[in-house]
CSV table of C-alpha atoms in Angstrom, one decimal:
chain,number,residue,atom,x,y,z
A,23,MET,CA,-37.3,-36.8,-47.7
A,24,LEU,CA,-39.2,-33.5,-47.3
A,25,ASN,CA,-42.6,-35.0,-48.3
A,26,ASN,CA,-44.7,-31.9,-47.6
A,27,LEU,CA,-42.4,-29.6,-49.6
A,28,GLU,CA,-42.2,-32.1,-52.5
A,29,LYS,CA,-45.9,-32.6,-52.6
A,30,LEU,CA,-46.7,-28.9,-52.7
A,31,ARG,CA,-43.9,-28.2,-55.1
A,32,LYS,CA,-45.4,-30.7,-57.6
A,33,GLU,CA,-49.0,-29.6,-57.0
A,34,ARG,CA,-48.1,-26.0,-57.8
A,35,GLY,CA,-45.7,-26.7,-60.6
A,36,VAL,CA,-42.7,-25.3,-58.9
A,37,THR,CA,-39.7,-26.9,-60.5
A,38,LEU,CA,-36.3,-27.8,-59.0
A,39,VAL,CA,-34.9,-25.2,-61.4
A,40,ASP,CA,-37.2,-22.5,-60.0
A,41,ILE,CA,-35.9,-23.2,-56.5
A,42,ALA,CA,-32.3,-23.5,-57.7
A,43,ASP,CA,-32.6,-20.1,-59.5
A,44,LEU,CA,-34.0,-18.5,-56.4
A,45,LEU,CA,-31.2,-19.9,-54.2
A,46,HIS,CA,-28.4,-19.5,-56.8
A,47,ILE,CA,-27.5,-23.2,-56.5
A,48,ARG,CA,-27.6,-26.2,-58.9
A,49,TYR,CA,-30.9,-28.0,-59.4
A,50,GLN,CA,-29.2,-31.3,-58.4
A,51,THR,CA,-28.3,-29.7,-55.0
A,52,VAL,CA,-32.0,-28.8,-54.5
A,53,SER,CA,-32.9,-32.4,-55.3
A,54,ASP,CA,-30.3,-33.7,-52.9
A,55,LYS,CA,-31.7,-31.4,-50.1
A,56,ILE,CA,-35.3,-32.4,-50.7
A,57,SER,CA,-34.4,-36.1,-50.7
A,58,GLY,CA,-32.6,-35.7,-47.4
A,59,ASP,CA,-29.0,-36.3,-48.7
A,60,SER,CA,-28.2,-32.8,-47.3
A,61,ASP,CA,-30.0,-30.1,-45.5
A,62,PHE,CA,-31.3,-26.7,-46.5
A,63,LYS,CA,-29.8,-23.8,-44.7
A,64,PHE,CA,-32.2,-21.7,-42.6
A,65,LYS,CA,-32.0,-18.8,-45.0
A,66,GLU,CA,-32.7,-21.0,-47.9
A,67,ALA,CA,-35.8,-22.5,-46.2
A,68,VAL,CA,-37.1,-19.0,-45.5
A,69,MET,CA,-36.5,-17.9,-49.1
A,70,ILE,CA,-38.4,-20.9,-50.4
A,71,GLN,CA,-41.3,-20.5,-48.0
A,72,GLN,CA,-41.6,-16.7,-48.6
A,73,ASN,CA,-41.4,-16.9,-52.4
A,74,PHE,CA,-43.3,-20.1,-53.2
A,75,PHE,CA,-45.4,-21.1,-50.2
A,76,PRO,CA,-46.0,-18.1,-48.0
A,77,GLU,CA,-49.3,-19.5,-46.6
A,78,PHE,CA,-47.5,-22.5,-45.1
A,79,ASP,CA,-45.5,-22.8,-41.9
A,80,LEU,CA,-41.7,-23.5,-42.2
A,81,VAL,CA,-42.0,-26.4,-39.8
A,82,TYR,CA,-44.7,-28.0,-41.9
A,83,LEU,CA,-42.8,-27.4,-45.2
A,84,PHE,CA,-39.5,-28.7,-44.0
A,85,SER,CA,-40.6,-31.5,-41.7
A,86,PRO,CA,-39.1,-34.9,-42.8
A,87,GLU,CA,-42.4,-36.6,-42.4
A,88,ASP,CA,-46.0,-36.0,-43.7
A,89,ASN,CA,-47.5,-33.7,-41.1
A,90,LYS,CA,-50.7,-31.8,-41.1
A,91,GLN,CA,-50.5,-28.0,-41.5
A,92,PRO,CA,-50.6,-26.4,-38.0
A,93,ALA,CA,-53.7,-24.5,-37.1
């Protein structure tokens, strides 16, 4: 599971539908990717980071573990 992305998504009120609309995919596909059933493509990860979490590093957002934001 992408814990950092999921935590920030919930804190900021970004819905799975918001991400799905951005990526032009089904919200269930987004859910599957966040839960680790499948992976985000690099382009998808960049779009999510730039549109919803620009102040966070890609490695931090898409790490499969809880990690601290790099300095």
